[in-house]
Amino acid sequence: MVSTRLSRLEGHRRKFMAVIDNTPECSRAVHYAGRRAKNSNGGLVLIYVIPEGDFQQWLGVEEIMRAEAREEAEAIMAKAAQTVRDTIGIEPEIVIREGSSFAEINRLIEEDRDIAILVLAAGSTKEGPGPLVSMIAGRGAAFPIPVTVLPDTLTNEEIDALC
């Protein structure tokens, strides 16, 4: 069960959240979430989750690997945030976590009670629509807030028309 959302209370605003990962479809999810945020006077939260279990080395090596993964995440997020600023004209909130994507997304939803909608985009590869979209399809209640899943065929122009 999710905590009551606060986005409709005075001093709060509804936030859309998009997941930044290394999939080609994540840019469509960010574009849609950003447009919806701008058009509804809301906010945009971008989350990047560094996968857990990548740092099972000796202590010194583990620290270096963790720092490199954090640097890479920060660079990816800086690029995504700049794209949002340039194309949509809003300032996104940036969140970088380490662990399981599912667990960290849910943890952030619980922590930030203004997040009201998670936006994902389906992939078009032979592996399927993507891990998070597959998770939603496999379970009725994968996330405690509404999830918008964009079809893999939408262009940014079509997304703009929808928003």
PDB file of C-alpha atoms in Angstrom:
ATOM      1  CA  MET A   1       0.000   0.000   0.000  1.00  0.00           C
ATOM      2  CA  VAL A   2       1.275   3.450  -0.886  1.00  0.00           C
ATOM      3  CA  SER A   3       1.104   6.517   1.312  1.00  0.00           C
ATOM      4  CA  THR A   4      -1.470   9.129   0.413  1.00  0.00           C
ATOM      5  CA  ARG A   5      -0.257  11.336  -2.397  1.00  0.00           C
ATOM      6  CA  LEU A   6       0.171  14.984  -1.440  1.00  0.00           C
ATOM      7  CA  SER A   7       0.264  16.476  -4.929  1.00  0.00           C
ATOM      8  CA  ARG A   8      -3.204  18.043  -4.691  1.00  0.00           C
ATOM      9  CA  LEU A   9      -2.550  19.846  -1.403  1.00  0.00           C
ATOM     10  CA  GLU A  10      -1.531  23.490  -1.243  1.00  0.00           C
ATOM     11  CA  GLY A  11       2.215  23.922  -1.612  1.00  0.00           C
ATOM     12  CA  HIS A  12       2.581  20.628  -3.500  1.00  0.00           C
ATOM     13  CA  ARG A  13       2.454  19.715  -7.163  1.00  0.00           C
ATOM     14  CA  ARG A  14       1.988  16.482  -9.053  1.00  0.00           C
ATOM     15  CA  LYS A  15       5.224  14.947 -10.273  1.00  0.00           C
ATOM     16  CA  PHE A  16       5.765  12.592 -13.158  1.00  0.00           C
ATOM     17  CA  MET A  17       8.633  10.121 -12.830  1.00  0.00           C
ATOM     18  CA  ALA A  18      10.655   8.542 -15.651  1.00  0.00           C
ATOM     19  CA  VAL A  19      13.385   5.951 -15.338  1.00  0.00           C
ATOM     20  CA  ILE A  20      16.697   6.624 -17.046  1.00  0.00           C
ATOM     21  CA  ASP A  21      18.438   3.461 -18.164  1.00  0.00           C
ATOM     22  CA  ASN A  22      20.421   2.325 -21.144  1.00  0.00           C
ATOM     23  CA  THR A  23      17.395   1.431 -23.242  1.00  0.00           C
ATOM     24  CA  PRO A  24      16.547   3.394 -26.393  1.00  0.00           C
ATOM     25  CA  GLU A  25      12.924   3.785 -25.298  1.00  0.00           C
ATOM     26  CA  CYS A  26      13.680   5.651 -22.077  1.00  0.00           C
ATOM     27  CA  SER A  27      14.057   8.930 -23.996  1.00  0.00           C
ATOM     28  CA  ARG A  28      10.414   8.660 -25.139  1.00  0.00           C
ATOM     29  CA  ALA A  29       9.272   8.135 -21.554  1.00  0.00           C
ATOM     30  CA  VAL A  30      11.276  11.177 -20.439  1.00  0.00           C
ATOM     31  CA  HIS A  31       9.854  13.281 -23.263  1.00  0.00           C
ATOM     32  CA  TYR A  32       6.254  12.316 -22.442  1.00  0.00           C
ATOM     33  CA  ALA A  33       6.708  12.767 -18.677  1.00  0.00           C
ATOM     34  CA  GLY A  34       8.378  16.136 -19.214  1.00  0.00           C
ATOM     35  CA  ARG A  35       5.651  17.392 -21.552  1.00  0.00           C
ATOM     36  CA  ARG A  36       2.914  16.225 -19.190  1.00  0.00           C
ATOM     37  CA  ALA A  37       4.693  17.910 -16.274  1.00  0.00           C
ATOM     38  CA  LYS A  38       5.081  21.189 -18.144  1.00  0.00           C
ATOM     39  CA  ASN A  39       1.512  21.206 -19.481  1.00  0.00           C
ATOM     40  CA  SER A  40       0.026  20.490 -16.047  1.00  0.00           C
ATOM     41  CA  ASN A  41       2.351  22.806 -14.087  1.00  0.00           C
ATOM     42  CA  GLY A  42       3.827  19.735 -12.429  1.00  0.00           C
ATOM     43  CA  GLY A  43       7.291  18.426 -11.830  1.00  0.00           C
ATOM     44  CA  LEU A  44       9.542  15.866 -13.457  1.00  0.00           C
ATOM     45  CA  VAL A  45      11.638  13.365 -11.513  1.00  0.00           C
ATOM     46  CA  LEU A  46      14.301  11.367 -13.334  1.00  0.00           C
ATOM     47  CA  ILE A  47      15.665   8.302 -11.547  1.00  0.00           C
ATOM     48  CA  TYR A  48      18.721   6.248 -12.457  1.00  0.00           C
ATOM     49  CA  VAL A  49      19.399   3.040 -10.554  1.00  0.00           C
ATOM     50  CA  ILE A  50      22.909   1.622 -10.502  1.00  0.00           C
ATOM     51  CA  PRO A  51      22.429  -2.157 -10.532  1.00  0.00           C
ATOM     52  CA  GLU A  52      23.245  -3.955  -7.319  1.00  0.00           C
ATOM     53  CA  GLY A  53      25.741  -6.765  -7.215  1.00  0.00           C
ATOM     54  CA  ASP A  54      28.227  -5.183  -9.603  1.00  0.00           C
ATOM     55  CA  PHE A  55      30.718  -4.487  -6.812  1.00  0.00           C
ATOM     56  CA  GLN A  56      31.644  -7.875  -5.333  1.00  0.00           C
ATOM     57  CA  GLN A  57      35.414  -7.340  -5.393  1.00  0.00           C
ATOM     58  CA  TRP A  58      38.140  -6.627  -2.901  1.00  0.00           C
ATOM     59  CA  LEU A  59      37.440  -3.498  -0.887  1.00  0.00           C
ATOM     60  CA  GLY A  60      39.749  -1.160  -2.829  1.00  0.00           C
ATOM     61  CA  VAL A  61      38.557  -2.407  -6.219  1.00  0.00           C
ATOM     62  CA  GLU A  62      34.942  -2.301  -5.045  1.00  0.00           C
ATOM     63  CA  GLU A  63      35.254   1.369  -4.056  1.00  0.00           C
ATOM     64  CA  ILE A  64      36.802   2.278  -7.426  1.00  0.00           C
ATOM     65  CA  MET A  65      34.113   0.385  -9.349  1.00  0.00           C
ATOM     66  CA  ARG A  66      31.360   2.007  -7.283  1.00  0.00           C
ATOM     67  CA  ALA A  67      32.848   5.482  -7.888  1.00  0.00           C
ATOM     68  CA  GLU A  68      33.123   4.811 -11.633  1.00  0.00           C
ATOM     69  CA  ALA A  69      29.509   3.612 -11.782  1.00  0.00           C
ATOM     70  CA  ARG A  70      28.416   6.742  -9.911  1.00  0.00           C
ATOM     71  CA  GLU A  71      30.380   8.975 -12.329  1.00  0.00           C
ATOM     72  CA  GLU A  72      28.796   7.236 -15.308  1.00  0.00           C
ATOM     73  CA  ALA A  73      25.320   7.629 -13.757  1.00  0.00           C
ATOM     74  CA  GLU A  74      25.926  11.328 -13.108  1.00  0.00           C
ATOM     75  CA  ALA A  75      27.069  11.865 -16.714  1.00  0.00           C
ATOM     76  CA  ILE A  76      24.016  10.053 -18.109  1.00  0.00           C
ATOM     77  CA  MET A  77      21.698  12.047 -15.851  1.00  0.00           C
ATOM     78  CA  ALA A  78      23.360  15.354 -16.731  1.00  0.00           C
ATOM     79  CA  LYS A  79      22.822  14.620 -20.427  1.00  0.00           C
ATOM     80  CA  ALA A  80      19.173  13.613 -19.859  1.00  0.00           C
ATOM     81  CA  ALA A  81      18.516  16.715 -17.742  1.00  0.00           C
ATOM     82  CA  GLN A  82      20.078  18.981 -20.375  1.00  0.00           C
ATOM     83  CA  THR A  83      17.906  17.408 -23.063  1.00  0.00           C
ATOM     84  CA  VAL A  84      14.815  18.130 -20.934  1.00  0.00           C
ATOM     85  CA  ARG A  85      15.926  21.738 -20.402  1.00  0.00           C
ATOM     86  CA  ASP A  86      16.614  22.238 -24.106  1.00  0.00           C
ATOM     87  CA  THR A  87      13.544  20.525 -25.565  1.00  0.00           C
ATOM     88  CA  ILE A  88      10.884  21.071 -22.904  1.00  0.00           C
ATOM     89  CA  GLY A  89      12.106  24.023 -20.886  1.00  0.00           C
ATOM     90  CA  ILE A  90      11.732  22.653 -17.359  1.00  0.00           C
ATOM     91  CA  GLU A  91      14.227  21.714 -14.677  1.00  0.00           C
ATOM     92  CA  PRO A  92      13.992  18.034 -13.701  1.00  0.00           C
ATOM     93  CA  GLU A  93      14.793  16.601 -10.299  1.00  0.00           C
ATOM     94  CA  ILE A  94      17.639  14.092 -10.512  1.00  0.00           C
ATOM     95  CA  VAL A  95      17.797  10.989  -8.305  1.00  0.00           C
ATOM     96  CA  ILE A  96      20.555   8.377  -8.449  1.00  0.00           C
ATOM     97  CA  ARG A  97      20.217   5.219  -6.375  1.00  0.00           C
ATOM     98  CA  GLU A  98      22.013   1.896  -6.098  1.00  0.00           C
ATOM     99  CA  GLY A  99      20.169  -1.404  -5.830  1.00  0.00           C
ATOM    100  CA  SER A 100      17.228  -3.143  -7.453  1.00  0.00           C
ATOM    101  CA  SER A 101      15.359  -0.932  -9.932  1.00  0.00           C
ATOM    102  CA  PHE A 102      11.987  -2.151  -8.716  1.00  0.00           C
ATOM    103  CA  ALA A 103      12.846  -1.628  -5.030  1.00  0.00           C
ATOM    104  CA  GLU A 104      14.459   1.787  -5.524  1.00  0.00           C
ATOM    105  CA  ILE A 105      11.600   3.095  -7.681  1.00  0.00           C
ATOM    106  CA  ASN A 106       9.106   1.992  -5.044  1.00  0.00           C
ATOM    107  CA  ARG A 107      11.249   3.493  -2.269  1.00  0.00           C
ATOM    108  CA  LEU A 108      11.366   6.853  -4.063  1.00  0.00           C
ATOM    109  CA  ILE A 109       7.597   6.798  -4.613  1.00  0.00           C
ATOM    110  CA  GLU A 110       7.147   6.256  -0.876  1.00  0.00           C
ATOM    111  CA  GLU A 111       9.651   9.006   0.033  1.00  0.00           C
ATOM    112  CA  ASP A 112       8.361  11.673  -2.374  1.00  0.00           C
ATOM    113  CA  ARG A 113       4.615  11.735  -1.913  1.00  0.00           C
ATOM    114  CA  ASP A 114       4.178  14.237  -4.756  1.00  0.00           C
ATOM    115  CA  ILE A 115       5.120  11.587  -7.333  1.00  0.00           C
ATOM    116  CA  ALA A 116       1.776  10.583  -8.807  1.00  0.00           C
ATOM    117  CA  ILE A 117       2.525   8.919 -12.157  1.00  0.00           C
ATOM    118  CA  LEU A 118       5.324   6.656 -13.361  1.00  0.00           C
ATOM    119  CA  VAL A 119       5.974   6.865 -17.110  1.00  0.00           C
ATOM    120  CA  LEU A 120       7.565   3.967 -18.982  1.00  0.00           C
ATOM    121  CA  ALA A 121       7.975   3.264 -22.694  1.00  0.00           C
ATOM    122  CA  ALA A 122       7.712  -0.160 -24.253  1.00  0.00           C
ATOM    123  CA  GLY A 123      10.697  -1.358 -26.216  1.00  0.00           C
ATOM    124  CA  SER A 124      10.552  -2.921 -29.647  1.00  0.00           C
ATOM    125  CA  THR A 125      13.418  -5.386 -29.417  1.00  0.00           C
ATOM    126  CA  LYS A 126      13.078  -9.144 -29.741  1.00  0.00           C
ATOM    127  CA  GLU A 127      13.789  -9.430 -25.972  1.00  0.00           C
ATOM    128  CA  GLY A 128      10.410  -7.855 -25.274  1.00  0.00           C
ATOM    129  CA  PRO A 129       9.031  -4.525 -24.083  1.00  0.00           C
ATOM    130  CA  GLY A 130      11.662  -4.010 -21.380  1.00  0.00           C
ATOM    131  CA  PRO A 131      12.135  -5.299 -17.841  1.00  0.00           C
ATOM    132  CA  LEU A 132       9.914  -2.794 -16.025  1.00  0.00           C
ATOM    133  CA  VAL A 133       7.090  -2.990 -18.568  1.00  0.00           C
ATOM    134  CA  SER A 134       7.307  -6.805 -18.478  1.00  0.00           C
ATOM    135  CA  MET A 135       7.101  -6.692 -14.703  1.00  0.00           C
ATOM    136  CA  ILE A 136       3.886  -4.668 -14.873  1.00  0.00           C
ATOM    137  CA  ALA A 137       2.414  -7.035 -17.461  1.00  0.00           C
ATOM    138  CA  GLY A 138       3.275 -10.030 -15.295  1.00  0.00           C
ATOM    139  CA  ARG A 139       1.761  -8.629 -12.105  1.00  0.00           C
ATOM    140  CA  GLY A 140      -1.352  -6.623 -11.544  1.00  0.00           C
ATOM    141  CA  ALA A 141       0.207  -4.289  -8.984  1.00  0.00           C
ATOM    142  CA  ALA A 142       3.916  -3.893  -9.652  1.00  0.00           C
ATOM    143  CA  PHE A 143       3.944  -0.221  -8.608  1.00  0.00           C
ATOM    144  CA  PRO A 144       1.702   1.562  -6.103  1.00  0.00           C
ATOM    145  CA  ILE A 145       0.839   4.508  -8.378  1.00  0.00           C
ATOM    146  CA  PRO A 146      -0.629   4.693 -11.889  1.00  0.00           C
ATOM    147  CA  VAL A 147       1.793   3.764 -14.652  1.00  0.00           C
ATOM    148  CA  THR A 148       1.618   5.166 -18.168  1.00  0.00           C
ATOM    149  CA  VAL A 149       3.208   2.866 -20.756  1.00  0.00           C
ATOM    150  CA  LEU A 150       3.924   4.429 -24.136  1.00  0.00           C
ATOM    151  CA  PRO A 151       3.778   2.283 -27.259  1.00  0.00           C
ATOM    152  CA  ASP A 152       7.085   1.758 -28.999  1.00  0.00           C
ATOM    153  CA  THR A 153       5.947   3.432 -32.228  1.00  0.00           C
ATOM    154  CA  LEU A 154       5.322   6.985 -30.961  1.00  0.00           C
ATOM    155  CA  THR A 155       7.565   9.775 -32.182  1.00  0.00           C
ATOM    156  CA  ASN A 156       8.308  12.887 -30.122  1.00  0.00           C
ATOM    157  CA  GLU A 157       5.945  14.846 -32.386  1.00  0.00           C
ATOM    158  CA  GLU A 158       3.133  12.371 -31.703  1.00  0.00           C
ATOM    159  CA  ILE A 159       3.908  12.504 -27.989  1.00  0.00           C
ATOM    160  CA  ASP A 160       3.697  16.315 -28.107  1.00  0.00           C
ATOM    161  CA  ALA A 161       0.278  16.054 -29.759  1.00  0.00           C
ATOM    162  CA  LEU A 162      -0.912  13.686 -27.014  1.00  0.00           C
ATOM    163  CA  CYS A 163       0.271  15.908 -24.194  1.00  0.00           C
TER     164      CYS A 163
END
